[in-house]
CSV table of C-alpha atoms and ligand atoms in Angstrom, one decimal:
chain,number,residue,atom,x,y,z
A,1,MET,CA,0.2,0.2,0.1
A,2,THR,CA,2.6,2.5,1.1
A,3,ASP,CA,4.2,1.8,-2.7
A,4,THR,CA,1.3,3.2,-4.2
A,5,LEU,CA,1.0,6.1,-2.2
A,6,SER,CA,4.4,7.3,-2.7
A,7,GLN,CA,4.6,6.5,-6.4
A,8,ALA,CA,6.3,9.1,-8.7
A,9,PRO,CA,3.9,11.8,-9.5
A,10,THR,CA,2.1,11.3,-12.6
A,11,SER,CA,0.4,14.6,-14.5
A,12,SER,CA,-2.5,14.4,-12.3
A,13,THR,CA,-0.8,14.1,-8.7
A,14,SER,CA,1.4,17.2,-9.4
A,15,ALA,CA,0.8,20.6,-9.6
A,16,ARG,CA,-0.1,22.3,-12.5
A,17,ILE,CA,-0.7,26.4,-13.2
A,18,VAL,CA,-2.4,26.6,-16.4
A,19,THR,CA,-4.1,30.3,-16.2
A,20,GLU,CA,-3.0,33.5,-14.3
A,21,ILE,CA,-4.1,33.0,-10.6
A,22,PRO,CA,-7.1,33.4,-10.1
A,23,GLY,CA,-8.4,32.4,-13.7
A,24,PRO,CA,-11.1,33.5,-15.6
A,25,ARG,CA,-13.9,31.2,-14.2
A,26,SER,CA,-12.6,31.7,-10.5
A,27,LYS,CA,-12.8,35.5,-11.1
A,28,GLU,CA,-16.2,34.9,-12.3
A,29,LEU,CA,-17.4,33.0,-9.4
A,30,HIS,CA,-15.9,35.5,-7.0
A,31,GLU,CA,-17.7,38.5,-8.6
A,32,ARG,CA,-21.2,36.4,-8.0
A,33,ARG,CA,-19.9,35.4,-4.3
A,34,LEU,CA,-19.4,39.3,-3.6
A,35,LYS,CA,-23.2,39.7,-4.5
A,36,THR,CA,-24.7,37.4,-1.8
A,37,VAL,CA,-22.0,35.9,0.1
A,38,SER,CA,-21.8,37.4,3.3
A,39,ALA,CA,-18.4,39.6,3.5
A,40,GLY,CA,-18.1,38.0,7.1
A,41,VAL,CA,-17.0,34.8,5.4
A,42,ALA,CA,-13.6,35.0,4.6
A,43,ALA,CA,-11.8,34.2,1.0
A,44,THR,CA,-8.2,33.3,2.0
A,45,PHE,CA,-7.4,32.0,-1.9
A,46,PRO,CA,-9.1,33.4,-4.7
A,47,VAL,CA,-9.5,30.2,-6.5
A,48,TYR,CA,-12.9,28.0,-6.3
A,49,ALA,CA,-12.2,24.2,-6.4
A,50,ALA,CA,-14.2,21.9,-8.9
A,51,SER,CA,-12.7,18.8,-7.8
A,52,ALA,CA,-10.1,17.2,-5.6
A,53,HIS,CA,-8.8,13.9,-4.9
A,54,ASP,CA,-6.2,12.7,-2.2
A,55,ALA,CA,-3.4,15.8,-1.7
A,56,ILE,CA,-4.4,17.6,-4.9
A,57,ILE,CA,-7.6,20.2,-5.6
A,58,GLU,CA,-8.2,21.2,-9.4
A,59,ASP,CA,-9.8,24.4,-9.7
A,60,VAL,CA,-12.9,25.6,-11.8
A,61,ASP,CA,-9.8,26.9,-14.6
A,62,GLY,CA,-8.0,23.6,-14.3
A,63,ASN,CA,-5.1,24.5,-12.2
A,64,ARG,CA,-4.3,21.6,-10.1
A,65,PHE,CA,-2.6,22.8,-6.1
A,66,ILE,CA,-1.0,20.5,-3.7
A,67,GLY,CA,-3.1,21.2,-0.5
A,68,PHE,CA,-2.0,21.6,2.5
A,69,THR,CA,-4.5,23.0,4.4
A,70,ARG,CA,-8.1,22.2,2.8
A,71,GLY,CA,-10.5,21.5,5.2
A,72,ILE,CA,-7.9,22.2,8.1
A,73,GLY,CA,-7.2,18.9,8.7
A,74,GLY,CA,-10.5,17.7,7.6
A,75,MET,CA,-9.2,15.4,5.3
A,76,ALA,CA,-6.5,13.1,7.0
A,77,VAL,CA,-8.2,10.2,4.8
A,78,GLY,CA,-7.3,12.7,1.8
A,79,HIS,CA,-9.9,14.6,-0.6
A,80,THR,CA,-12.7,12.5,-2.3
A,81,ASN,CA,-11.7,9.1,-0.6
A,82,GLU,CA,-13.8,6.2,-2.1
A,83,ALA,CA,-14.2,4.6,0.9
A,84,VAL,CA,-15.7,7.4,2.2
A,85,ALA,CA,-17.6,8.4,-0.5
A,86,GLN,CA,-19.1,4.8,-1.5
A,87,ALA,CA,-20.2,4.9,2.6
A,88,VAL,CA,-22.0,8.3,2.0
A,89,ALA,CA,-23.5,7.1,-0.8
A,90,ASP,CA,-25.3,3.7,0.2
A,91,GLN,CA,-25.8,5.7,3.3
A,92,ALA,CA,-27.4,8.5,1.5
A,93,SER,CA,-30.0,5.8,0.0
A,94,LYS,CA,-30.9,3.9,3.2
A,95,VAL,CA,-31.8,6.5,5.8
A,96,THR,CA,-30.6,10.5,5.5
A,97,HIS,CA,-31.9,11.6,8.7
A,98,THR,CA,-34.4,10.6,11.4
A,99,LEU,CA,-33.1,12.7,14.0
A,100,PHE,CA,-31.6,10.0,16.5
A,101,ALA,CA,-33.4,10.9,19.9
A,102,VAL,CA,-36.4,10.5,18.0
A,103,ALA,CA,-35.5,7.3,16.0
A,104,GLY,CA,-32.3,5.7,16.5
A,105,TYR,CA,-30.0,4.1,13.8
A,106,GLU,CA,-26.9,1.8,14.0
A,107,PRO,CA,-24.3,4.2,12.1
A,108,TYR,CA,-24.3,6.5,15.3
A,109,ILE,CA,-23.9,3.7,17.8
A,110,GLU,CA,-21.0,2.7,15.5
A,111,VAL,CA,-19.0,5.7,15.4
A,112,CYS,CA,-19.5,5.9,19.5
A,113,GLU,CA,-18.1,2.6,19.6
A,114,LEU,CA,-15.2,3.5,17.7
A,115,LEU,CA,-14.4,6.8,19.5
A,116,ALA,CA,-14.6,4.7,23.0
A,117,GLN,CA,-12.0,2.5,21.4
A,118,HIS,CA,-9.3,4.7,20.2
A,119,THR,CA,-9.6,7.8,22.5
A,120,PRO,CA,-6.9,7.6,24.7
A,121,GLY,CA,-7.6,6.2,28.4
A,122,ASN,CA,-8.7,2.7,29.6
A,123,PHE,CA,-12.1,3.4,30.8
A,124,ALA,CA,-15.9,3.3,30.5
A,125,LYS,CA,-16.4,5.8,27.7
A,126,LYS,CA,-19.4,7.6,26.0
A,127,SER,CA,-19.9,10.1,23.2
A,128,VAL,CA,-22.3,13.0,22.5
A,129,LEU,CA,-22.6,13.4,18.5
A,130,VAL,CA,-22.9,16.7,17.1
A,131,ASN,CA,-22.2,19.0,13.8
A,132,SER,CA,-19.1,21.1,14.3
A,133,GLY,CA,-16.0,21.2,16.4
A,134,ALA,CA,-17.4,24.7,18.1
A,135,GLU,CA,-20.3,22.7,19.1
A,136,ALA,CA,-18.8,19.5,20.4
A,137,VAL,CA,-16.4,22.5,22.8
A,138,GLU,CA,-19.8,23.9,24.3
A,139,ASN,CA,-21.6,20.6,25.0
A,140,ALA,CA,-18.0,19.9,26.9
A,141,VAL,CA,-18.3,22.6,28.6
A,142,LYS,CA,-21.8,22.0,29.5
A,143,ILE,CA,-21.3,18.6,30.5
A,144,ALA,CA,-18.4,19.5,32.6
A,145,ARG,CA,-20.6,22.2,34.4
A,146,LYS,CA,-23.6,20.1,35.0
A,147,HIS,CA,-21.0,16.9,36.2
A,148,THR,CA,-19.3,19.4,39.0
A,149,GLY,CA,-21.8,21.7,39.8
A,150,ARG,CA,-19.3,24.5,38.7
A,151,THR,CA,-19.4,27.6,36.7
A,152,GLU,CA,-15.8,28.7,35.7
A,153,VAL,CA,-13.8,27.5,32.3
A,154,ALA,CA,-10.5,27.7,31.7
A,155,VAL,CA,-8.3,27.6,28.8
A,156,LEU,CA,-4.7,29.0,27.7
A,157,HIS,CA,-3.3,31.8,26.0
A,158,HIS,CA,-3.0,31.0,21.9
A,159,GLY,CA,-6.0,28.7,22.0
A,160,TYR,CA,-8.4,28.2,19.7
A,161,HIS,CA,-12.1,26.7,20.0
A,162,GLY,CA,-14.2,28.2,17.7
A,163,ARG,CA,-16.7,31.0,16.6
A,164,THR,CA,-20.0,30.4,18.6
A,165,ASN,CA,-20.6,33.0,21.7
A,166,LEU,CA,-18.7,30.7,24.1
A,167,THR,CA,-16.2,29.4,21.9
A,168,SER,CA,-15.1,32.8,20.7
A,169,ALA,CA,-14.9,34.3,24.5
A,170,MET,CA,-12.5,31.0,24.9
A,171,ASN,CA,-10.1,32.1,21.7
A,172,TYR,CA,-6.9,33.8,22.7
A,173,ASN,CA,-7.4,36.3,19.8
A,174,MET,CA,-9.7,38.9,19.8
A,175,HIS,CA,-9.7,39.9,16.5
A,176,PRO,CA,-11.1,38.4,14.3
A,177,TYR,CA,-13.0,36.2,16.1
A,178,GLY,CA,-14.5,38.6,18.7
A,179,THR,CA,-14.3,42.0,17.8
A,180,GLY,CA,-17.3,44.1,17.6
A,181,PHE,CA,-19.4,40.6,18.4
A,182,GLY,CA,-19.8,40.9,22.3
A,183,PRO,CA,-21.1,40.4,24.8
A,184,LEU,CA,-19.0,37.6,24.8
A,185,ALA,CA,-20.0,34.5,27.0
A,186,GLY,CA,-18.3,35.1,30.6
A,187,SER,CA,-17.2,33.1,33.2
A,188,VAL,CA,-14.0,32.0,30.6
A,189,HIS,CA,-10.4,32.4,32.2
A,190,HIS,CA,-7.1,32.6,29.9
A,191,ALA,CA,-4.0,31.1,31.8
A,192,PRO,CA,-0.4,31.1,30.5
A,193,ASN,CA,0.4,28.0,28.1
A,194,SER,CA,3.5,26.2,27.4
A,195,SER,CA,5.6,27.2,24.1
A,196,PRO,CA,9.0,26.1,24.6
A,197,PHE,CA,10.3,28.0,21.3
A,198,HIS,CA,9.0,31.6,22.5
A,199,VAL,CA,9.0,31.3,26.5
A,200,GLY,CA,11.9,29.0,27.4
A,201,LEU,CA,10.1,27.3,30.6
A,202,THR,CA,10.6,23.7,31.3
A,203,GLY,CA,7.2,21.4,31.3
A,204,ALA,CA,7.2,21.9,34.9
A,205,GLN,CA,7.8,25.4,35.5
A,206,ALA,CA,5.1,26.4,32.9
A,207,ALA,CA,2.8,23.9,34.5
A,208,GLU,CA,3.4,25.7,37.6
A,209,ARG,CA,2.7,29.3,35.9
A,210,THR,CA,-0.2,27.8,34.5
A,211,ILE,CA,-1.7,26.7,37.7
A,212,THR,CA,-0.7,29.5,40.0
A,213,PHE,CA,-2.8,32.1,37.5
A,214,LEU,CA,-5.8,29.6,37.7
A,215,GLU,CA,-5.6,29.1,41.7
A,216,LYS,CA,-4.9,32.7,42.4
A,217,ARG,CA,-7.0,34.6,39.6
A,218,VAL,CA,-10.1,31.9,39.5
A,219,GLY,CA,-9.8,29.8,42.9
A,220,ALA,CA,-9.5,25.7,41.6
A,221,SER,CA,-12.8,24.7,43.3
A,222,GLN,CA,-14.5,27.2,41.4
A,223,ILE,CA,-13.4,25.7,38.0
A,224,ALA,CA,-15.7,23.3,35.9
A,225,CYS,CA,-13.3,22.6,33.4
A,226,LEU,CA,-9.6,23.1,32.0
A,227,VAL,CA,-10.0,23.0,27.9
A,228,VAL,CA,-6.7,22.4,26.4
A,229,GLU,CA,-5.3,22.0,22.9
A,230,PRO,CA,-2.5,19.1,23.0
A,231,ILE,CA,-0.7,20.8,20.1
A,232,GLN,CA,-2.4,24.3,19.7
A,233,GLY,CA,-3.5,24.6,16.0
A,234,GLU,CA,-4.9,28.0,15.2
A,235,GLY,CA,-1.9,29.0,17.7
A,236,GLY,CA,0.9,27.9,15.5
A,237,PHE,CA,1.3,24.2,16.0
A,238,ILE,CA,2.7,24.9,19.3
A,239,VAL,CA,4.1,21.5,21.2
A,240,PRO,CA,3.8,22.3,24.9
A,241,ALA,CA,7.0,21.1,27.0
A,242,GLU,CA,7.4,17.8,28.3
A,243,GLY,CA,5.6,17.2,31.2
A,244,TYR,CA,3.3,20.3,31.1
A,245,LEU,CA,0.1,18.8,30.4
A,246,PRO,CA,0.7,15.5,32.8
A,247,ALA,CA,0.7,18.1,34.9
A,248,LEU,CA,-2.1,19.8,34.4
A,249,VAL,CA,-4.1,16.8,34.5
A,250,ASP,CA,-2.9,15.7,37.7
A,251,TRP,CA,-3.7,19.3,39.2
A,252,CYS,CA,-7.2,19.0,37.6
A,253,HIS,CA,-7.6,15.3,39.1
A,254,ALA,CA,-6.6,16.7,42.3
A,255,ASN,CA,-9.1,19.5,42.2
A,256,GLY,CA,-12.1,17.9,40.6
A,257,ILE,CA,-11.6,19.6,38.0
A,258,VAL,CA,-12.6,17.9,34.3
A,259,TYR,CA,-9.8,17.9,31.9
A,260,VAL,CA,-10.7,18.5,28.2
A,261,SER,CA,-8.5,17.5,25.4
A,262,ASP,CA,-9.6,19.8,22.2
A,263,GLU,CA,-8.5,17.4,19.4
A,264,VAL,CA,-10.6,19.0,16.8
A,265,GLN,CA,-7.3,20.0,14.9
A,266,SER,CA,-4.9,17.2,16.1
A,267,GLY,CA,-7.1,14.2,16.2
A,268,MET,CA,-7.7,11.5,14.0
A,269,ALA,CA,-4.3,10.0,12.5
A,270,ARG,CA,-3.0,13.3,12.0
A,271,THR,CA,-0.1,13.2,14.2
A,272,GLY,CA,0.9,9.3,13.8
A,273,THR,CA,-1.5,8.7,16.6
A,274,TYR,CA,-5.7,8.2,16.9
A,275,PHE,CA,-5.1,11.3,19.1
A,276,ALA,CA,-2.3,13.7,20.0
A,277,SER,CA,-2.8,13.6,23.7
A,278,GLU,CA,-1.0,10.1,23.4
A,279,HIS,CA,2.3,11.8,22.9
A,280,PHE,CA,2.3,13.4,25.8
A,281,GLY,CA,0.8,9.9,27.7
A,282,ILE,CA,-2.3,11.7,29.4
A,283,GLU,CA,-5.8,10.5,29.6
A,284,PRO,CA,-8.1,13.4,29.3
A,285,ASP,CA,-11.3,13.1,30.8
A,286,LEU,CA,-13.1,14.7,27.6
A,287,VAL,CA,-12.0,14.6,24.3
A,288,THR,CA,-13.7,16.9,21.8
A,289,SER,CA,-13.1,15.7,17.7
A,290,ALA,CA,-14.4,16.7,14.4
A,291,LYS,CA,-12.3,18.1,11.5
A,292,GLY,CA,-11.0,14.7,10.6
A,293,ILE,CA,-13.2,12.1,11.7
A,294,GLY,CA,-15.7,12.5,9.1
A,295,GLY,CA,-13.7,12.8,5.8
A,296,GLY,CA,-14.8,16.0,5.1
A,297,MET,CA,-18.6,15.5,6.3
A,298,PRO,CA,-19.6,17.7,9.3
A,299,ILE,CA,-19.5,15.7,12.5
A,300,ALA,CA,-17.8,16.4,15.6
A,301,ALA,CA,-18.1,14.4,19.3
A,302,VAL,CA,-17.5,14.7,23.1
A,303,THR,CA,-16.1,11.5,24.0
A,304,GLY,CA,-15.2,10.5,27.8
A,305,ARG,CA,-15.5,9.0,31.1
A,306,ALA,CA,-18.8,7.4,31.1
A,307,GLU,CA,-19.9,8.8,34.4
A,308,ILE,CA,-19.2,12.5,33.4
A,309,MET,CA,-20.9,11.9,30.0
A,310,ASP,CA,-23.8,10.9,31.7
A,311,ALA,CA,-23.9,14.0,33.9
A,312,SER,CA,-27.0,15.3,31.6
A,313,HIS,CA,-30.6,14.5,32.2
A,314,PRO,CA,-32.1,13.2,29.1
A,315,GLY,CA,-32.9,16.1,26.5
A,316,GLY,CA,-29.8,18.3,27.5
A,317,LEU,CA,-27.5,17.5,24.7
A,318,GLY,CA,-28.3,17.0,21.1
A,319,GLY,CA,-29.2,18.6,18.0
A,320,THR,CA,-31.6,18.1,14.9
A,321,PHE,CA,-28.5,16.8,12.9
A,322,GLY,CA,-26.1,15.6,15.3
A,323,GLY,CA,-24.7,12.3,14.5
A,324,ASN,CA,-26.5,12.4,11.0
A,325,PRO,CA,-26.4,9.0,9.4
A,326,VAL,CA,-25.0,10.0,6.3
A,327,SER,CA,-22.2,11.8,8.2
A,328,SER,CA,-21.9,8.7,10.9
A,329,ALA,CA,-21.4,6.3,8.0
A,330,ALA,CA,-18.3,8.5,6.4
A,331,VAL,CA,-16.8,8.1,10.0
A,332,VAL,CA,-17.5,4.4,10.2
A,333,ALA,CA,-15.3,4.6,6.6
A,334,VAL,CA,-12.7,6.8,7.8
A,335,PHE,CA,-11.9,4.3,10.7
A,336,SER,CA,-11.9,1.8,8.3
A,337,GLU,CA,-9.7,3.3,5.9
A,338,VAL,CA,-6.8,4.5,9.3
A,339,GLU,CA,-6.8,0.8,9.9
A,340,LYS,CA,-6.7,-1.0,6.6
A,341,ARG,CA,-4.4,1.6,4.6
A,342,GLY,CA,-2.0,2.3,7.7
A,343,LEU,CA,-3.1,5.7,7.8
A,344,LEU,CA,-1.2,6.1,11.3
A,345,ASN,CA,2.6,5.4,9.8
A,346,GLU,CA,1.5,7.7,6.9
A,347,ALA,CA,1.1,10.4,9.0
A,348,LYS,CA,4.5,9.3,10.4
A,349,ARG,CA,6.0,9.0,7.0
A,350,VAL,CA,5.1,12.6,6.0
A,351,GLU,CA,7.1,13.6,9.6
A,352,LYS,CA,10.5,11.8,8.4
A,353,VAL,CA,10.1,13.1,4.8
A,354,LEU,CA,9.1,17.0,5.5
A,355,LYS,CA,10.4,17.8,8.8
A,356,PRO,CA,14.1,17.2,7.7
A,357,ALA,CA,13.4,19.1,4.4
A,358,LEU,CA,11.8,21.8,6.7
A,359,LEU,CA,14.9,21.9,8.7
A,360,ASP,CA,17.2,21.9,5.5
A,361,LEU,CA,15.5,24.8,4.6
A,362,GLN,CA,16.0,26.6,7.8
A,363,THR,CA,19.8,26.1,7.7
A,364,LYS,CA,19.3,28.1,4.4
A,365,HIS,CA,16.9,30.6,5.2
A,366,PRO,CA,17.7,32.0,8.6
A,367,VAL,CA,14.4,33.9,8.5
A,368,ILE,CA,13.0,30.4,9.5
A,369,ALA,CA,12.9,31.0,13.7
A,370,ASP,CA,11.6,27.3,14.3
A,371,VAL,CA,10.2,24.3,12.7
A,372,ARG,CA,7.9,22.2,15.0
A,373,GLY,CA,5.2,19.9,15.1
A,374,ILE,CA,4.5,16.0,15.3
A,375,GLY,CA,3.7,13.9,12.4
A,376,ALA,CA,1.5,15.2,9.9
A,377,MET,CA,0.9,18.1,11.7
A,378,LEU,CA,4.4,20.6,11.1
A,379,ALA,CA,4.9,24.5,11.0
A,380,ILE,CA,7.8,26.9,10.3
A,381,GLU,CA,7.7,30.0,12.4
A,382,PHE,CA,9.4,33.3,10.5
A,383,ALA,CA,10.9,35.8,12.5
A,384,ASP,CA,13.4,38.5,11.7
A,385,PRO,CA,17.1,37.1,12.6
A,386,ALA,CA,18.3,40.5,13.9
A,387,THR,CA,15.8,41.4,16.4
A,388,GLY,CA,13.2,38.4,17.0
A,389,LYS,CA,10.5,39.9,16.1
A,390,PRO,CA,7.7,38.1,14.2
A,391,ALA,CA,8.0,38.4,10.5
A,392,PRO,CA,4.1,37.8,9.2
A,393,GLU,CA,4.8,39.6,6.1
A,394,ILE,CA,7.3,36.8,4.8
A,395,ALA,CA,4.6,33.9,5.9
A,396,LYS,CA,2.2,36.3,3.6
A,397,SER,CA,4.7,36.5,0.8
A,398,VAL,CA,5.6,33.2,1.0
A,399,GLN,CA,1.9,31.9,0.9
A,400,THR,CA,1.4,33.9,-2.0
A,401,HIS,CA,4.5,32.8,-3.9
A,402,ALA,CA,3.3,29.1,-3.3
A,403,LEU,CA,0.0,29.6,-4.1
A,404,HIS,CA,1.2,30.8,-7.9
A,405,ALA,CA,3.2,27.9,-8.0
A,406,GLY,CA,0.2,25.5,-7.3
A,407,VAL,CA,0.8,25.3,-3.2
A,408,LEU,CA,-1.7,25.9,-0.9
A,409,ILE,CA,-0.7,26.8,2.6
A,410,LEU,CA,-2.2,28.2,5.2
A,411,THR,CA,-0.9,30.6,7.9
A,412,ALA,CA,-1.0,30.2,11.4
A,413,GLY,CA,-0.1,31.9,14.9
A,414,THR,CA,-1.3,35.1,16.7
A,415,PHE,CA,1.0,36.8,15.0
A,416,GLY,CA,0.6,35.4,11.6
A,417,ASN,CA,3.8,34.1,11.3
A,418,VAL,CA,3.7,30.4,11.1
A,419,LEU,CA,3.0,28.7,8.1
A,420,ARG,CA,1.6,25.1,8.9
A,421,PHE,CA,1.1,21.9,7.0
A,422,LEU,CA,-1.8,20.1,7.4
A,423,PRO,CA,-1.7,17.8,4.2
A,424,PRO,CA,-4.0,14.7,4.2
A,425,VAL,CA,-1.7,11.9,5.1
A,426,VAL,CA,-2.0,10.3,2.0
A,427,ILE,CA,0.0,12.9,0.3
A,428,THR,CA,3.1,11.7,-1.5
A,429,ASP,CA,6.9,11.8,-0.7
A,430,ASP,CA,7.0,13.7,-4.4
A,431,GLN,CA,4.1,15.9,-3.8
A,432,LEU,CA,5.9,16.9,0.0
A,433,ARG,CA,9.1,17.7,-1.7
A,434,GLU,CA,7.8,19.8,-5.0
A,435,ALA,CA,6.3,22.0,-1.8
A,436,VAL,CA,9.2,22.5,-0.1
A,437,ALA,CA,10.8,23.3,-3.5
A,438,VAL,CA,8.7,26.1,-4.1
A,439,MET,CA,8.7,27.4,-0.6
A,440,ASP,CA,12.7,27.6,-1.2
A,441,ASP,CA,12.3,29.1,-4.4
A,442,ALA,CA,9.8,31.9,-2.7
A,443,LEU,CA,12.5,32.6,0.2
A,444,SER,CA,15.5,32.8,-2.3
A,445,ALA,CA,12.9,35.4,-4.2
A,446,LEU,CA,12.8,37.6,-1.1
B,501,LIG,C1,-11.3,24.4,13.9
B,501,LIG,C2,-11.4,23.8,15.5
B,501,LIG,C3,-12.4,24.6,16.3
B,501,LIG,C4,-13.8,24.6,15.8
B,501,LIG,O1,-14.0,23.8,14.9
B,501,LIG,P1,-15.6,24.1,13.9
B,501,LIG,O2,-15.9,22.6,13.2
B,501,LIG,O3,-14.9,24.9,12.5
B,501,LIG,O4,-16.6,24.7,14.8
B,501,LIG,C5,-12.4,23.7,17.4
B,501,LIG,N1,-11.1,23.4,18.3
B,501,LIG,C6,-10.1,23.7,17.3
B,501,LIG,C7,-8.6,23.2,18.3
B,501,LIG,C8,-10.0,23.6,16.3
B,501,LIG,O5,-8.7,23.7,15.2
């Protein structure tokens, strides 16, 4: 299987630019979009997708891009994965919708069984299925509050949790997520994080800083839950120092606080394990998942200790489309693909190929201040080599250069000075090398 995944590029597996960017069809769609689509929805790239497969996205003008971005990790299994597409088609012709709380169906239960099996922690687990990552985080907070009888919610600096009212309050960056949209939900407290590249504290020192803040500013006995991304996604793929997360989990457990691992971005085969929490040896009480689990279909979940997940009275959790049969069937197919095609190992292969190439790039281009991440969740951070100041303009110009060369890469980081590589784990070695060569060109041209 690895052989077919890593085969030499054919004409349909490498980038191909055949028009100016954006091309005429994309421009036309953009004109139409401006008339009826809210300006509040960002347009990161000016191109419109016509079709996609594995790591390649073809736009409406016939340009082909290697996608490091699309779906922001929604596609660990790759675009239009055959097994997922088949499962969706089959389920769509059986039952498309009933509302699980009204008339149940098997795929919902299968998803909960798979999540119980594959999320970290050797204890009885239950799940609730919802529609989006933000909704999963909202539900995790509801459940933790009901379970503990407490109100306060703790999060970390540089975190990201969604765009609903509560999750906007939980994000570190007020802009663009919160400005002008308030009042945002209260009872949310932002504590310092661990970010070895930015602040050279050990895991133990960083945990002490986080815990001291929460104990002094909030009071441990008031806190219902601590919600943490094991690797901070929008924050710039920040991997915490060793020992940091276990210390937070221990502190939560000593103080009756529910530890929630927000794995919406880092989960589902992304880092070479099913969930990134495994890399840090932690067993969260609750795990949120979304992006990667549905292979592109909208679905999300909260999974965790059965006694906590059962805290809500019947009717307190759920929603019309949560765990929709078609989306649930997609999740079952994604889990099966991860097993059958060895996608955990494919994520490790991506790291083995891409990380050394990025480190080489760093040696050549000192404006790359840091290379970090795990598995198929890697990032480079740009800073002025003289002053150490964040260099978002470099990230932006490499992103633009890459777009014109047929590579789509998203920026990240609180200062926008990070490029993140979040490819489908089925991306080939040649595609990875092609993308690195494009970035090398972009940096040399600066
Ligand atoms: C994307 C993201 C969310 C929000 O998910 P949506 O499906 O966009 O609502 C929440 N948490 C993390 C860590 C994310 O990366």
